[in-house]
Coordinates of C-alpha atoms in Angstrom, one line a residue:
Chain A
M1 CA 100.6 84.8 67.8
N2 CA 102.3 81.5 68.5
A3 CA 105.4 82.2 66.5
Y4 CA 108.5 82.7 68.5
N5 CA 112.0 83.3 67.4
P6 CA 114.5 80.8 68.9
Q7 CA 116.8 83.7 69.1
D8 CA 114.6 85.2 71.7
K9 CA 115.5 82.5 74.2
V10 CA 117.3 84.0 77.2
L11 CA 119.3 83.1 80.1
L12 CA 117.4 83.1 83.4
A13 CA 119.2 83.8 86.6
V14 CA 118.0 83.7 90.2
D15 CA 119.3 86.2 92.9
C16 CA 118.6 85.8 96.6
I17 CA 118.5 88.5 99.2
I18 CA 119.1 86.9 102.5
F19 CA 118.4 89.2 105.5
G20 CA 119.6 88.2 108.9
F21 CA 118.9 89.3 112.4
D22 CA 121.4 88.8 115.2
N23 CA 119.3 90.2 118.1
E24 CA 120.6 93.7 117.5
D25 CA 120.9 94.6 113.9
L26 CA 119.5 93.8 110.4
K27 CA 122.1 92.4 108.1
V28 CA 122.2 91.1 104.6
L29 CA 124.4 88.4 103.0
F30 CA 126.6 89.0 100.0
V31 CA 129.2 86.9 98.2
K32 CA 132.4 88.1 96.6
R33 CA 132.3 87.6 92.9
D34 CA 135.3 85.6 91.7
F35 CA 135.0 86.0 87.9
E36 CA 134.8 88.8 85.4
P37 CA 133.0 91.1 84.9
E38 CA 133.0 92.9 88.2
K39 CA 135.4 90.3 89.7
G40 CA 136.1 91.1 93.3
N41 CA 132.9 93.1 93.8
W42 CA 130.1 92.0 96.1
S43 CA 127.1 90.3 94.7
L44 CA 123.7 88.9 95.8
I45 CA 123.6 85.2 96.0
G46 CA 122.9 84.3 92.4
G47 CA 123.3 81.8 89.6
F48 CA 121.6 80.5 86.5
L49 CA 118.4 78.5 86.2
K50 CA 118.9 75.0 84.8
K51 CA 116.7 73.3 82.3
E52 CA 115.2 70.8 84.7
E53 CA 114.4 72.9 87.7
T54 CA 111.9 75.4 88.8
L55 CA 112.9 78.9 89.9
N56 CA 112.2 77.9 93.6
D57 CA 114.5 74.9 93.2
A58 CA 117.2 77.0 91.6
A59 CA 117.0 79.5 94.4
N60 CA 117.5 76.8 97.0
R61 CA 120.3 75.1 95.1
I62 CA 122.2 78.3 94.5
L63 CA 121.8 79.5 98.1
H64 CA 123.0 76.1 99.3
N65 CA 126.0 76.0 97.0
L66 CA 127.2 79.5 97.8
T67 CA 126.5 79.6 101.6
G68 CA 125.8 76.1 102.9
V69 CA 122.3 77.2 104.0
N70 CA 119.3 75.3 103.0
D71 CA 115.7 74.6 103.8
I72 CA 114.6 78.2 104.3
Y73 CA 111.5 79.7 102.9
M74 CA 112.3 82.3 100.3
E75 CA 109.7 84.5 98.8
Q76 CA 109.9 85.4 95.1
F77 CA 109.3 89.1 94.6
Y78 CA 110.3 90.5 91.2
T79 CA 111.8 89.6 87.8
W80 CA 114.3 92.0 86.4
S81 CA 114.6 92.4 82.7
N82 CA 116.5 95.6 81.7
I83 CA 118.2 94.8 78.4
D84 CA 121.8 95.5 79.5
R85 CA 121.6 94.6 83.1
D86 CA 124.2 91.9 82.6
P87 CA 126.9 93.3 80.2
V88 CA 128.0 89.9 79.0
E89 CA 124.8 88.5 77.7
R90 CA 121.1 89.3 78.1
T91 CA 120.0 87.7 81.4
I92 CA 116.7 88.0 83.1
S93 CA 116.8 87.6 86.9
T94 CA 114.1 86.5 89.2
S95 CA 114.8 87.7 92.8
Y96 CA 113.9 86.1 96.1
Y97 CA 114.2 87.3 99.7
A98 CA 114.2 85.7 103.1
I99 CA 115.0 86.7 106.6
I100 CA 116.8 84.2 108.9
N101 CA 118.3 84.0 112.4
I102 CA 122.0 84.6 111.9
Q103 CA 123.1 82.6 114.9
E104 CA 121.3 79.6 113.7
Y105 CA 123.2 79.5 110.4
N106 CA 126.6 80.8 111.4
E107 CA 128.3 77.5 111.5
K108 CA 127.3 76.6 108.0
L109 CA 128.3 80.0 106.7
T110 CA 131.8 80.1 108.2
E111 CA 132.7 77.1 106.0
H112 CA 131.9 79.3 103.0
H113 CA 134.4 82.1 103.1
N114 CA 133.0 83.9 100.2
A115 CA 129.8 84.8 101.9
K116 CA 129.7 87.7 104.4
W117 CA 127.1 89.6 106.4
F118 CA 126.9 93.4 106.1
S119 CA 124.8 95.8 108.1
L120 CA 122.0 96.8 105.8
T121 CA 122.9 100.5 106.4
E122 CA 126.5 99.7 105.2
A123 CA 125.8 97.7 102.1
P124 CA 128.7 98.1 99.6
H125 CA 128.4 98.7 95.9
L126 CA 127.0 95.5 94.4
I127 CA 127.3 94.2 90.8
F128 CA 124.8 95.0 88.1
D129 CA 121.4 96.0 89.4
H130 CA 121.8 94.3 92.7
N131 CA 121.6 97.4 94.8
E132 CA 118.3 98.1 93.2
M133 CA 117.1 94.6 94.0
L134 CA 118.3 95.0 97.6
A135 CA 116.3 98.3 97.9
K136 CA 113.1 96.7 96.5
A137 CA 113.5 93.7 98.8
T138 CA 114.0 95.9 101.8
R139 CA 110.8 97.9 101.0
R140 CA 109.0 94.6 100.6
L141 CA 110.3 93.2 103.9
R142 CA 109.3 96.5 105.7
R143 CA 105.9 96.4 104.2
R144 CA 105.4 92.8 105.1
T145 CA 106.6 93.5 108.7
S146 CA 104.0 96.3 109.0
I147 CA 101.0 94.2 108.0
S148 CA 101.8 90.8 109.3
P149 CA 103.6 89.6 112.5
I150 CA 107.2 88.7 112.2
G151 CA 109.6 87.1 114.7
F152 CA 109.2 83.4 114.7
G153 CA 112.6 81.9 114.0
L154 CA 114.3 85.3 114.4
L155 CA 114.1 85.5 118.2
P156 CA 114.9 83.0 121.0
E157 CA 111.9 80.9 121.9
K158 CA 111.3 83.0 125.0
F159 CA 111.9 86.7 124.4
T160 CA 111.3 90.0 126.1
M161 CA 109.2 92.8 124.8
R162 CA 112.4 94.8 124.3
Q163 CA 113.9 92.1 122.1
L164 CA 110.8 92.1 119.9
Q165 CA 110.9 95.9 119.7
K166 CA 114.5 95.7 118.6
L167 CA 113.6 93.3 115.9
Y168 CA 111.0 95.7 114.5
E169 CA 113.2 98.7 114.9
S170 CA 116.0 97.1 113.0
I171 CA 113.8 96.0 110.2
L172 CA 111.8 99.3 109.9
D173 CA 115.0 101.3 110.6
K174 CA 113.5 103.7 113.1
K175 CA 113.0 104.1 116.8
L176 CA 109.6 103.1 118.0
D177 CA 107.8 104.5 121.0
K178 CA 107.8 101.8 123.6
R179 CA 104.3 102.3 124.9
N180 CA 102.8 102.5 121.4
F181 CA 104.7 99.4 120.4
V182 CA 103.6 97.4 123.3
N183 CA 100.0 98.4 122.7
K184 CA 100.1 97.6 119.0
I185 CA 101.7 94.2 119.5
K186 CA 99.3 93.3 122.3
S187 CA 96.4 94.2 120.1
M188 CA 97.6 91.7 117.6
D189 CA 96.9 89.0 120.2
I190 CA 99.7 86.7 119.1
L191 CA 101.8 86.6 122.3
I192 CA 101.6 84.6 125.5
K193 CA 103.1 86.3 128.5
L194 CA 105.0 83.8 130.7
N195 CA 105.1 83.9 134.5
E196 CA 108.9 84.1 134.1
K197 CA 111.4 86.9 133.9
D198 CA 114.6 87.6 132.1
M199 CA 116.9 88.9 134.9
T200 CA 120.0 89.7 132.7
S201 CA 119.0 93.2 131.7
S202 CA 117.8 94.7 135.0
T203 CA 117.4 93.8 138.6
K204 CA 113.7 94.1 138.3
G205 CA 113.7 91.8 135.3
S206 CA 111.6 91.7 132.2
Y207 CA 108.7 89.4 131.6
L208 CA 109.3 86.7 128.9
Y209 CA 106.9 86.0 126.1
I210 CA 106.4 83.3 123.6
F211 CA 104.4 83.3 120.4
D212 CA 101.0 81.7 120.3
Q213 CA 101.8 79.6 117.3
E214 CA 98.2 79.0 116.3
K215 CA 97.2 82.6 116.4
Y216 CA 100.4 83.6 114.8
D217 CA 99.9 81.3 111.9
A218 CA 96.3 82.5 111.4
K219 CA 97.5 86.1 111.2
Q220 CA 100.1 85.1 108.7
T221 CA 97.6 83.5 106.3
N222 CA 94.5 85.6 106.9
D223 CA 96.2 88.9 106.2
F224 CA 94.9 91.3 108.8
Y225 CA 94.7 94.3 106.7
L226 CA 92.2 97.1 107.0
K227 CA 89.3 94.7 107.2
L228 CA 86.2 95.9 105.3
Chain B
M1 CA 130.0 79.6 89.3
N2 CA 129.8 81.6 86.1
A3 CA 129.5 78.6 83.9
Y4 CA 126.2 78.3 82.2
N5 CA 125.0 75.8 79.6
P6 CA 123.6 77.5 76.5
Q7 CA 121.0 74.7 76.5
D8 CA 119.6 76.2 79.7
K9 CA 118.3 79.2 77.8
V10 CA 114.5 79.3 77.9
L11 CA 111.6 81.0 76.3
L12 CA 110.1 83.7 78.4
A13 CA 106.5 84.6 78.1
V14 CA 104.3 87.3 79.5
D15 CA 100.7 86.8 80.6
C16 CA 98.4 89.7 81.6
I17 CA 95.4 89.5 83.8
I18 CA 93.1 92.4 83.0
F19 CA 90.4 93.0 85.5
G20 CA 87.6 95.3 84.5
F21 CA 84.8 97.1 86.4
D22 CA 81.6 98.2 84.8
N23 CA 80.0 99.9 87.8
E24 CA 78.3 96.6 88.8
D25 CA 80.6 93.6 88.4
L26 CA 84.2 92.6 88.5
K27 CA 85.2 91.1 85.1
V28 CA 88.3 89.6 83.6
L29 CA 89.5 89.6 80.0
F30 CA 90.4 86.5 78.1
V31 CA 91.3 85.7 74.5
K32 CA 90.3 82.7 72.5
R33 CA 93.5 80.8 71.5
D34 CA 93.6 80.1 67.8
F35 CA 96.4 77.6 67.6
E36 CA 97.4 74.3 69.0
P37 CA 97.8 73.0 71.7
E38 CA 94.5 73.9 73.4
K39 CA 93.2 75.7 70.3
G40 CA 89.8 77.1 70.9
N41 CA 90.3 77.4 74.7
W42 CA 90.4 80.6 76.6
S43 CA 93.7 82.1 77.6
L44 CA 95.1 85.1 79.5
I45 CA 96.5 87.8 77.2
G46 CA 99.9 86.4 76.6
G47 CA 102.9 86.2 74.2
F48 CA 106.7 85.8 74.1
L49 CA 109.3 88.3 75.2
K50 CA 111.5 89.6 72.4
K51 CA 115.2 90.0 72.5
E52 CA 115.1 93.8 72.6
E53 CA 112.4 94.6 75.1
T54 CA 111.9 94.5 78.8
L55 CA 109.1 92.5 80.4
N56 CA 107.1 95.7 81.0
D57 CA 107.4 96.6 77.3
A58 CA 106.5 93.1 76.2
A59 CA 103.4 93.2 78.5
N60 CA 102.3 96.4 76.9
R61 CA 102.9 95.3 73.4
I62 CA 101.1 92.0 73.8
L63 CA 98.1 93.7 75.5
H64 CA 97.9 96.2 72.7
N65 CA 98.2 93.6 69.9
L66 CA 95.6 91.4 71.3
T67 CA 93.1 93.9 72.6
G68 CA 93.8 97.3 71.2
V69 CA 94.2 98.6 74.8
N70 CA 97.4 100.5 75.7
D71 CA 98.9 102.9 78.2
I72 CA 97.6 101.2 81.3
Y73 CA 99.7 100.6 84.3
M74 CA 100.2 96.9 84.9
E75 CA 101.8 95.5 88.0
Q76 CA 104.2 92.5 87.7
F77 CA 103.3 89.9 90.4
Y78 CA 104.9 86.5 89.8
T79 CA 107.0 84.4 87.5
W80 CA 105.9 80.9 86.8
S81 CA 108.3 78.1 86.1
N82 CA 106.9 74.7 86.5
I83 CA 108.8 72.5 84.0
D84 CA 105.8 71.2 82.0
R85 CA 103.6 74.2 82.3
D86 CA 103.7 74.6 78.5
P87 CA 103.6 71.1 76.9
V88 CA 105.3 72.2 73.7
E89 CA 108.5 73.6 75.0
R90 CA 109.8 74.8 78.4
T91 CA 108.5 78.4 78.8
I92 CA 108.8 80.6 81.9
S93 CA 106.0 83.2 82.2
T94 CA 106.0 86.5 84.1
S95 CA 102.5 87.6 84.9
Y96 CA 101.1 91.1 85.3
Y97 CA 97.7 92.4 86.4
A98 CA 95.8 95.6 86.1
I99 CA 92.3 96.8 86.7
I100 CA 90.6 99.1 84.3
N101 CA 87.3 100.9 83.7
I102 CA 85.5 98.7 81.1
Q103 CA 83.5 101.5 79.5
E104 CA 86.5 103.5 78.8
Y105 CA 88.1 100.7 76.7
N106 CA 85.1 99.1 75.2
E107 CA 85.4 100.7 71.8
K108 CA 88.9 99.5 71.3
L109 CA 88.0 96.0 72.5
T110 CA 85.1 95.5 70.2
E111 CA 87.5 95.8 67.2
H112 CA 89.3 92.8 68.6
H113 CA 86.9 90.0 68.4
N114 CA 89.1 87.4 70.1
A115 CA 89.0 89.2 73.5
K116 CA 86.0 88.8 75.7
W117 CA 85.0 89.9 79.3
F118 CA 83.9 87.2 81.7
S119 CA 82.5 87.7 85.2
L120 CA 85.2 86.7 87.5
T121 CA 82.8 84.2 89.2
E122 CA 82.2 82.6 85.8
A123 CA 85.7 82.2 84.5
P124 CA 86.0 79.3 82.1
H125 CA 88.7 76.6 82.0
L126 CA 91.9 78.4 80.8
I127 CA 95.0 77.0 79.1
F128 CA 98.0 75.7 81.0
D129 CA 98.4 77.2 84.5
H130 CA 96.3 80.3 83.6
N131 CA 93.5 79.5 86.1
E132 CA 96.2 79.4 88.9
M133 CA 97.6 82.7 87.6
L134 CA 94.1 84.2 87.7
A135 CA 93.6 83.0 91.3
K136 CA 96.8 84.5 92.5
A137 CA 96.1 87.8 90.7
T138 CA 92.7 87.9 92.3
R139 CA 94.2 87.4 95.8
R140 CA 96.7 90.1 95.1
L141 CA 94.1 92.5 93.9
R142 CA 91.9 91.9 97.0
R143 CA 94.8 92.3 99.3
R144 CA 95.8 95.5 97.5
T145 CA 92.3 96.8 97.8
S146 CA 92.2 96.1 101.5
I147 CA 95.3 98.1 102.3
S148 CA 95.3 100.9 99.8
P149 CA 92.5 102.9 98.3
I150 CA 91.2 102.0 94.9
G151 CA 88.7 103.7 92.6
F152 CA 90.4 106.4 90.6
G153 CA 89.8 105.5 86.9
L154 CA 87.3 102.9 87.8
L155 CA 84.5 105.2 88.9
P156 CA 83.0 108.3 87.2
E157 CA 84.7 111.5 88.3
K158 CA 81.8 112.2 90.7
F159 CA 80.4 109.2 92.3
T160 CA 78.0 108.2 95.2
M161 CA 79.0 106.3 98.3
R162 CA 76.9 103.5 97.0
Q163 CA 78.9 103.2 93.8
L164 CA 82.2 103.2 95.7
Q165 CA 80.8 100.4 98.0
K166 CA 79.7 98.4 94.9
L167 CA 83.3 98.6 93.6
Y168 CA 84.7 97.3 96.8
E169 CA 82.0 94.6 97.1
S170 CA 82.7 93.4 93.6
I171 CA 86.4 93.2 94.1
L172 CA 86.3 91.6 97.6
D173 CA 83.3 89.4 96.5
K174 CA 81.3 90.0 99.6
K175 CA 78.5 92.2 100.9
L176 CA 79.7 95.0 103.1
D177 CA 77.8 96.6 105.9
K178 CA 76.9 100.1 104.7
R179 CA 77.6 102.0 107.9
N180 CA 80.9 100.2 108.5
F181 CA 82.0 100.9 105.0
V182 CA 81.2 104.6 105.1
N183 CA 83.1 104.9 108.4
K184 CA 86.2 103.1 107.1
I185 CA 86.3 105.0 103.9
K186 CA 85.8 108.3 105.7
S187 CA 88.6 107.5 108.1
M188 CA 90.9 107.1 105.1
D189 CA 90.4 110.8 104.5
I190 CA 90.7 110.6 100.7
L191 CA 87.2 111.9 99.6
I192 CA 85.7 115.3 99.1
K193 CA 82.0 115.5 99.6
L194 CA 80.4 117.8 97.1
N195 CA 77.4 120.0 97.7
E196 CA 75.7 118.2 94.8
K197 CA 73.4 115.2 94.6
D198 CA 72.8 112.3 92.2
M199 CA 69.0 112.3 91.9
T200 CA 68.8 109.2 89.6
S201 CA 68.7 106.6 92.3
S202 CA 66.1 108.1 94.8
T203 CA 63.9 111.1 95.2
K204 CA 66.0 112.2 98.2
G205 CA 69.1 111.9 96.1
S206 CA 72.6 110.8 97.2
Y207 CA 75.6 113.1 97.8
L208 CA 78.3 113.0 95.2
Y209 CA 82.0 112.6 96.1
I210 CA 85.3 113.1 94.3
F211 CA 88.7 111.8 95.3
D212 CA 91.1 114.2 96.8
Q213 CA 93.9 113.5 94.4
E214 CA 96.7 114.7 96.5
K215 CA 95.7 112.7 99.6
Y216 CA 94.8 109.7 97.5
D217 CA 98.2 109.6 95.8
A218 CA 99.9 110.0 99.2
K219 CA 98.0 106.9 100.5
Q220 CA 98.9 104.9 97.4
T221 CA 102.6 105.4 97.9
N222 CA 102.9 105.6 101.7
D223 CA 101.1 102.4 102.2
F224 CA 99.0 102.9 105.3
Y225 CA 99.5 99.6 107.0
L226 CA 99.3 99.0 110.6
K227 CA 101.7 101.8 111.4
L228 CA 104.2 101.1 114.1

């Protein structure tokens, strides 16, 4: 069973789905493809794996080259292998996703004019099977959000309950009942309520919260699923 | 950015982690490797992707060739790309896992003498990074089990609550409190209690259950996480 045909070697690509949150809306980053086929169409942030790098290294290199962004944690989630997914030559693609705070990276991004944020609900036609990749990444992000807390790095250090709710609503793409949301989040026990208010949104003001880093990290690693 | 070096083409392998349940214990299937390097050592069920097949097809072909088993649903979970993971030549491997009912497949397996079930807790040294793959698959299976019901195909059609608890205990590798377990499972609302008892385990007998297929399927697809 050890025989292999050198003809079976394939090109391996990496495609990155970068979600961004700007305090209002969930967005996703695409680049305009500047070569054929599908020249001028939008694409995920992708490129080929090189001989001397791992998939993780390739994902980071490609993201950096195309957008200027680096040092973010991306999670690998699926490898795509339909025979004709790339019409030029058979290419397998391993996909990654991440969610970042848009404001934090905007400066780097504006130097790279090929990359652009789109509202997730207004994603354009993408090359190859990239719309399918995006759909799977979105499901993965939503599932992740439902089972494990999210927010560090996407919100200001001090945030209101309303801002946190907006983050969840934009990721899950649905309105949440305020009282239920507050109860669920409080039951997670990952927030610290400050004796300080944000006065910009109403005259009464809204209490500010910070994440309890230690508890937050514990929840991230010890998945708090339906414990049996 | 479309340039690629034909030297960057790589071999792509597929490795399958097949978990099995025999009503008592969680086992995992390995094959003895009959060629160098690491000849004689145990290995996951693996082989190379061919030019004209998808990763899913390759996983099924390889599983069938090495074990006689086919037509099972395997879930892709990670692609491994450390540079030197295969000492002979750079090979990327996409891994899959599945859990099957051992009894159902035993006949096919006994015709294939290279494949053998091991208790998960007594897994031997495996070739390359296969122990790492096994560890990741085990975590994935446990997580999956905690958030979504499991049991169809692994238990007899009619089963006792004790049998179901044994299944969960063997996957999660811990003793569960009987009363808590029964409450959690009942709250999932996926079982139908029959007016029929299994009399083999005690004189009083134990009620038999079946899965409510429709509700079970709904839970599988609409993951019932911490709903927000």
